Amino acid sequence: MTTVDDLLNLLVLEKVSDTAFNGISETVGSPVVFGGQVLAQAVNAASRTVSKERILHSLHAYFLEAGDLKVPITYTVGIIRDGGSFSVRRVTASQNERTIFILAASFHKMEEGYEHQIKMDSNVKPPEDLLSWTDVRVEFSDALPKGLKSFLEIKRPIEFKPTAFANPLQPKDLPPKHQVWFKLKGEVNGLDLGTKQQILTYISDYNILTATLNPHASKAHWGNTQTASLDHSMWFFRDFDFADWLLYSMDSPNTSNARGLARGHIFTRSGKLIASVAQEGLMRPMKK
């Protein structure tokens, strides 16, 4: 995948019935299905059973088993409730009659109400001053560890620009934080809010566990730590535009019992908060 059109082709599912849909998979560098893909495809399935006047406002999901990249995923939607203001859906994802993922999503009609939000970090470097994943691969190719180099060589429809890079050749513990600017590749005009939310859901599973690993970076890295998304929650607040860079600001309040908890907030460049995320992931040290 190289553009937003490729991503949309992945996220928009084939309809099997009014409440069942099939999806295919694309690798992001892992031998199993990317969690963000399953999240976004499940949201696509749920949204297609809900009135267009109702907008996704929250989702809560559990990853139960690793998905097979070569086997289609079937998403079955349970219509739990359609109330006066909210609609709730339950989505079960399965492969070969094996449940690999479950999601609950709630949709809300547009309403006026009180507003406040937290502020974006005013000291964050702008994306124009930062190297992208592509820049790092090109400029430091010979110095990168083999695993990292292979990961960065995967073509993606999103460009990422972290505000800081951990040096794999001089590992040291870092604060439990991580900030990344991101932007879609390709034409993004004309996307409706529901579609933008599905894309944002896909992107939200990128980078977030880095915040849980940073405090242990002197001894732990992706090569010696088994990691996997265990659960994922997301809340959507405001409409936004993919035409400019967005900031994903993440932190980790805790890592223990081979699990790490991370939180994230997604802002527009102007500082408007558009979504918040929480995820717990497996952080299991591998035996030598």
Short mmCIF file of C-alpha atoms in Angstrom, two decimals:
data_model
loop_
_atom_site.label_atom_id
_atom_site.label_comp_id
_atom_site.label_asym_id
_atom_site.label_seq_id
_atom_site.Cartn_x
_atom_site.Cartn_y
_atom_site.Cartn_z
CA MET A 1 0.00 0.00 0.00
CA THR A 2 1.32 3.42 -0.92
CA THR A 3 -1.63 5.85 -0.87
CA VAL A 4 -4.89 6.54 0.95
CA ASP A 5 -6.77 4.89 -1.94
CA ASP A 6 -4.92 1.63 -1.26
CA LEU A 7 -5.80 1.92 2.42
CA LEU A 8 -9.48 2.52 1.69
CA ASN A 9 -9.53 -0.52 -0.58
CA LEU A 10 -8.30 -2.52 2.40
CA LEU A 11 -10.70 -1.05 4.98
CA VAL A 12 -13.95 -1.13 2.96
CA LEU A 13 -15.27 -4.67 3.35
CA GLU A 14 -17.11 -7.00 0.99
CA LYS A 15 -20.77 -7.33 2.01
CA VAL A 16 -21.92 -10.91 2.60
CA SER A 17 -25.27 -10.09 4.24
CA ASP A 18 -26.85 -7.17 6.08
CA THR A 19 -24.75 -7.99 9.16
CA ALA A 20 -21.75 -9.92 7.81
CA PHE A 21 -18.72 -8.67 5.87
CA ASN A 22 -15.43 -10.10 4.63
CA GLY A 23 -12.02 -8.43 4.63
CA ILE A 24 -8.54 -9.20 3.33
CA SER A 25 -5.20 -8.33 4.95
CA GLU A 26 -1.98 -6.53 4.08
CA THR A 27 1.24 -6.83 6.08
CA VAL A 28 2.80 -3.83 7.82
CA GLY A 29 6.02 -5.76 8.47
CA SER A 30 4.69 -8.29 10.95
CA PRO A 31 4.02 -11.98 10.16
CA VAL A 32 0.48 -11.62 11.57
CA VAL A 33 -2.43 -9.27 10.83
CA PHE A 34 -1.90 -5.69 12.03
CA GLY A 35 -4.21 -4.81 14.92
CA GLY A 36 -5.07 -1.42 13.46
CA GLN A 37 -6.37 -3.10 10.33
CA VAL A 38 -8.75 -5.36 12.29
CA LEU A 39 -9.92 -2.41 14.38
CA ALA A 40 -10.66 -0.26 11.33
CA GLN A 41 -12.31 -3.07 9.36
CA ALA A 42 -14.54 -3.87 12.34
CA VAL A 43 -15.55 -0.20 12.55
CA ASN A 44 -16.34 -0.27 8.82
CA ALA A 45 -18.58 -3.30 9.38
CA ALA A 46 -20.37 -1.74 12.36
CA SER A 47 -20.89 1.63 10.65
CA ARG A 48 -22.62 -0.01 7.68
CA THR A 49 -25.45 -1.15 9.97
CA VAL A 50 -26.01 2.30 11.50
CA SER A 51 -27.84 5.38 10.21
CA LYS A 52 -25.48 7.86 8.53
CA GLU A 53 -26.80 10.57 10.88
CA ARG A 54 -25.05 8.83 13.79
CA ILE A 55 -21.31 9.23 14.21
CA LEU A 56 -18.88 6.87 15.95
CA HIS A 57 -17.93 8.28 19.36
CA SER A 58 -16.24 5.33 21.10
CA LEU A 59 -14.95 1.82 20.61
CA HIS A 60 -13.60 -0.85 22.94
CA ALA A 61 -11.90 -3.98 21.60
CA TYR A 62 -9.97 -7.10 22.60
CA PHE A 63 -7.44 -8.92 20.43
CA LEU A 64 -7.92 -12.61 21.21
CA GLU A 65 -5.65 -14.43 18.75
CA ALA A 66 -3.17 -13.49 16.04
CA GLY A 67 -4.74 -13.16 12.60
CA ASP A 68 -3.51 -15.13 9.58
CA LEU A 69 -2.52 -12.78 6.73
CA LYS A 70 -3.51 -15.33 4.10
CA VAL A 71 -7.05 -16.07 5.34
CA PRO A 72 -10.02 -13.69 4.83
CA ILE A 73 -11.53 -12.26 8.01
CA THR A 74 -15.29 -12.42 8.51
CA TYR A 75 -16.86 -9.62 10.57
CA THR A 76 -20.27 -10.41 12.06
CA VAL A 77 -22.22 -7.45 13.47
CA GLY A 78 -24.65 -7.77 16.36
CA ILE A 79 -27.25 -5.00 16.50
CA ILE A 80 -27.41 -4.41 20.26
CA ARG A 81 -29.43 -1.20 20.54
CA ASP A 82 -30.84 1.69 18.52
CA GLY A 83 -32.05 4.30 20.99
CA GLY A 84 -33.22 7.86 20.60
CA SER A 85 -29.64 9.22 20.52
CA PHE A 86 -27.22 6.27 20.54
CA SER A 87 -26.71 3.07 18.56
CA VAL A 88 -24.52 0.25 19.88
CA ARG A 89 -22.99 -2.55 17.85
CA ARG A 90 -20.95 -5.64 18.71
CA VAL A 91 -18.55 -7.01 16.08
CA THR A 92 -16.93 -10.45 16.10
CA ALA A 93 -14.02 -11.12 13.75
CA SER A 94 -13.27 -14.73 12.83
CA GLN A 95 -11.05 -16.87 10.63
CA ASN A 96 -11.83 -20.52 9.93
CA GLU A 97 -14.66 -20.38 12.53
CA ARG A 98 -12.13 -19.18 15.15
CA THR A 99 -12.83 -15.88 16.91
CA ILE A 100 -9.76 -13.66 16.81
CA PHE A 101 -11.18 -10.29 17.87
CA ILE A 102 -14.24 -8.64 19.43
CA LEU A 103 -15.32 -4.99 19.38
CA ALA A 104 -18.09 -2.88 20.88
CA ALA A 105 -18.79 0.46 19.20
CA SER A 106 -21.21 3.25 20.03
CA PHE A 107 -22.58 5.82 17.59
CA HIS A 108 -24.20 9.12 18.61
CA LYS A 109 -26.34 11.65 16.77
CA MET A 110 -24.80 15.11 16.44
CA GLU A 111 -25.70 17.30 19.43
CA GLU A 112 -24.64 20.69 20.81
CA GLY A 113 -23.22 20.87 24.34
CA TYR A 114 -20.45 22.15 26.62
CA GLU A 115 -16.86 21.99 25.39
CA HIS A 116 -13.36 21.89 26.84
CA GLN A 117 -10.16 20.01 26.00
CA ILE A 118 -6.58 19.53 27.18
CA LYS A 119 -3.88 21.53 25.43
CA MET A 120 -1.32 20.19 22.98
CA ASP A 121 2.36 20.40 23.99
CA SER A 122 3.43 23.89 22.92
CA ASN A 123 7.11 22.86 22.72
CA VAL A 124 6.67 20.06 20.20
CA LYS A 125 8.86 20.39 17.09
CA PRO A 126 6.93 21.04 13.86
CA PRO A 127 6.95 18.25 11.26
CA GLU A 128 9.00 20.35 8.84
CA ASP A 129 11.97 20.15 11.24
CA LEU A 130 11.87 16.36 11.63
CA LEU A 131 12.99 13.26 9.75
CA SER A 132 10.35 10.82 8.53
CA TRP A 133 10.63 7.04 8.67
CA THR A 134 11.43 7.22 4.95
CA ASP A 135 14.18 9.79 5.56
CA VAL A 136 15.77 7.61 8.25
CA ARG A 137 15.74 4.55 6.00
CA VAL A 138 17.39 6.46 3.15
CA GLU A 139 19.95 8.47 5.16
CA PHE A 140 21.02 5.83 7.70
CA SER A 141 20.40 2.60 5.81
CA ASP A 142 23.86 1.09 6.39
CA ALA A 143 23.81 1.81 10.13
CA LEU A 144 20.33 0.46 10.90
CA PRO A 145 19.82 -2.95 12.55
CA LYS A 146 18.52 -5.50 10.06
CA GLY A 147 15.08 -5.84 11.70
CA LEU A 148 14.49 -2.08 11.85
CA LYS A 149 15.67 -1.61 8.28
CA SER A 150 13.27 -4.30 7.03
CA PHE A 151 10.40 -2.69 8.93
CA LEU A 152 11.10 0.75 7.47
CA GLU A 153 11.29 -0.66 3.94
CA ILE A 154 7.61 -1.66 4.00
CA LYS A 155 5.58 0.71 1.82
CA ARG A 156 2.82 2.48 3.75
CA PRO A 157 0.02 4.94 2.93
CA ILE A 158 1.05 7.06 5.93
CA GLU A 159 4.20 9.11 6.55
CA PHE A 160 5.37 9.22 10.18
CA LYS A 161 7.71 11.82 11.72
CA PRO A 162 8.67 11.07 15.36
CA THR A 163 9.81 14.08 17.38
CA ALA A 164 12.73 11.95 18.66
CA PHE A 165 14.44 8.71 17.65
CA ALA A 166 15.95 6.23 20.09
CA ASN A 167 19.51 5.41 19.05
CA PRO A 168 19.70 1.59 18.70
CA LEU A 169 23.51 1.73 18.82
CA GLN A 170 23.57 3.62 22.14
CA PRO A 171 20.55 2.31 24.05
CA LYS A 172 19.47 4.20 27.16
CA ASP A 173 16.30 4.50 29.21
CA LEU A 174 13.96 7.27 28.06
CA PRO A 175 10.90 9.01 29.52
CA PRO A 176 7.63 7.05 29.13
CA LYS A 177 6.49 9.29 26.29
CA HIS A 178 6.41 9.29 22.50
CA GLN A 179 5.21 11.91 20.00
CA VAL A 180 4.73 11.35 16.28
CA TRP A 181 3.42 13.56 13.49
CA PHE A 182 1.62 11.68 10.72
CA LYS A 183 0.05 12.45 7.36
CA LEU A 184 -1.67 10.42 4.66
CA LYS A 185 -0.14 9.97 1.22
CA GLY A 186 -2.34 10.73 -1.77
CA GLU A 187 -5.58 12.62 -2.36
CA VAL A 188 -7.58 13.14 0.85
CA ASN A 189 -10.28 15.61 -0.25
CA GLY A 190 -13.93 14.58 -0.07
CA LEU A 191 -13.61 12.03 2.76
CA ASP A 192 -16.67 11.95 5.03
CA LEU A 193 -16.26 11.92 8.81
CA GLY A 194 -17.05 8.22 9.17
CA THR A 195 -14.35 7.27 6.66
CA LYS A 196 -11.83 9.56 8.34
CA GLN A 197 -12.59 7.92 11.68
CA GLN A 198 -11.94 4.46 10.21
CA ILE A 199 -8.57 5.62 8.84
CA LEU A 200 -7.70 7.26 12.17
CA THR A 201 -8.57 4.01 13.96
CA TYR A 202 -6.17 2.15 11.67
CA ILE A 203 -3.36 4.62 12.40
CA SER A 204 -4.00 4.65 16.17
CA ASP A 205 -2.44 1.18 16.60
CA TYR A 206 0.88 2.40 15.19
CA ASN A 207 3.59 3.67 17.60
CA ILE A 208 1.60 3.60 20.83
CA LEU A 209 3.46 0.76 22.60
CA THR A 210 6.74 2.63 22.08
CA ALA A 211 5.81 4.74 25.11
CA THR A 212 5.71 1.59 27.27
CA LEU A 213 9.10 0.38 26.03
CA ASN A 214 11.00 3.68 26.30
CA PRO A 215 11.62 3.57 30.10
CA HIS A 216 13.37 0.19 29.62
CA ALA A 217 15.19 0.98 26.38
CA SER A 218 18.68 0.38 27.85
CA LYS A 219 17.93 -3.35 27.94
CA ALA A 220 14.64 -3.89 26.10
CA HIS A 221 13.91 -3.43 22.41
CA TRP A 222 11.57 -4.80 19.74
CA GLY A 223 14.03 -7.58 18.94
CA ASN A 224 14.13 -9.10 22.45
CA THR A 225 10.63 -8.29 23.68
CA GLN A 226 7.48 -10.08 22.58
CA THR A 227 4.84 -7.41 22.01
CA ALA A 228 1.20 -7.56 20.97
CA SER A 229 -1.87 -5.39 21.32
CA LEU A 230 -4.17 -6.89 23.97
CA ASP A 231 -6.99 -4.38 24.04
CA HIS A 232 -7.73 -1.00 22.49
CA SER A 233 -10.15 1.80 23.30
CA MET A 234 -10.75 5.02 21.41
CA TRP A 235 -12.93 8.10 21.78
CA PHE A 236 -13.71 10.53 18.95
CA PHE A 237 -14.44 14.18 19.70
CA ARG A 238 -14.32 16.49 16.68
CA ASP A 239 -14.22 16.56 12.91
CA PHE A 240 -10.81 17.12 11.29
CA ASP A 241 -8.92 17.30 8.03
CA PHE A 242 -6.28 14.82 6.83
CA ALA A 243 -4.77 17.41 4.47
CA ASP A 244 -2.30 18.60 7.13
CA TRP A 245 -0.07 16.83 9.64
CA LEU A 246 -1.67 15.45 12.83
CA LEU A 247 0.16 14.86 16.13
CA TYR A 248 -0.14 11.62 18.09
CA SER A 249 1.06 12.36 21.63
CA MET A 250 1.47 9.25 23.79
CA ASP A 251 2.53 8.37 27.34
CA SER A 252 2.69 5.26 29.50
CA PRO A 253 1.57 5.42 33.17
CA ASN A 254 2.56 1.83 33.94
CA THR A 255 4.37 -1.33 32.83
CA SER A 256 4.18 -4.44 35.02
CA ASN A 257 3.34 -8.16 34.88
CA ALA A 258 4.61 -8.33 31.27
CA ARG A 259 1.99 -5.79 30.21
CA GLY A 260 2.29 -2.09 29.41
CA LEU A 261 -0.45 0.54 29.43
CA ALA A 262 -0.27 3.45 27.00
CA ARG A 263 -2.50 6.46 26.42
CA GLY A 264 -2.60 8.77 23.43
CA HIS A 265 -4.17 12.00 22.28
CA ILE A 266 -4.43 13.03 18.63
CA PHE A 267 -4.32 16.74 17.79
CA THR A 268 -4.51 18.88 14.67
CA ARG A 269 -1.55 21.17 14.03
CA SER A 270 -3.58 24.06 15.49
CA GLY A 271 -4.06 22.12 18.74
CA LYS A 272 -7.62 20.85 18.33
CA LEU A 273 -8.09 17.52 20.14
CA ILE A 274 -9.83 15.09 17.78
CA ALA A 275 -9.47 11.72 19.55
CA SER A 276 -8.01 9.90 22.56
CA VAL A 277 -6.72 6.33 22.75
CA ALA A 278 -5.85 3.78 25.44
CA GLN A 279 -4.17 0.44 24.87
CA GLU A 280 -2.65 -2.31 26.98
CA GLY A 281 -0.06 -4.43 25.26
CA LEU A 282 1.96 -7.53 25.97
CA MET A 283 5.56 -6.64 26.93
CA ARG A 284 7.11 -10.05 27.54
CA PRO A 285 10.93 -10.29 27.76
CA MET A 286 12.17 -13.11 25.55
CA LYS A 287 14.33 -15.81 27.10
CA LYS A 288 17.88 -15.92 25.79
#
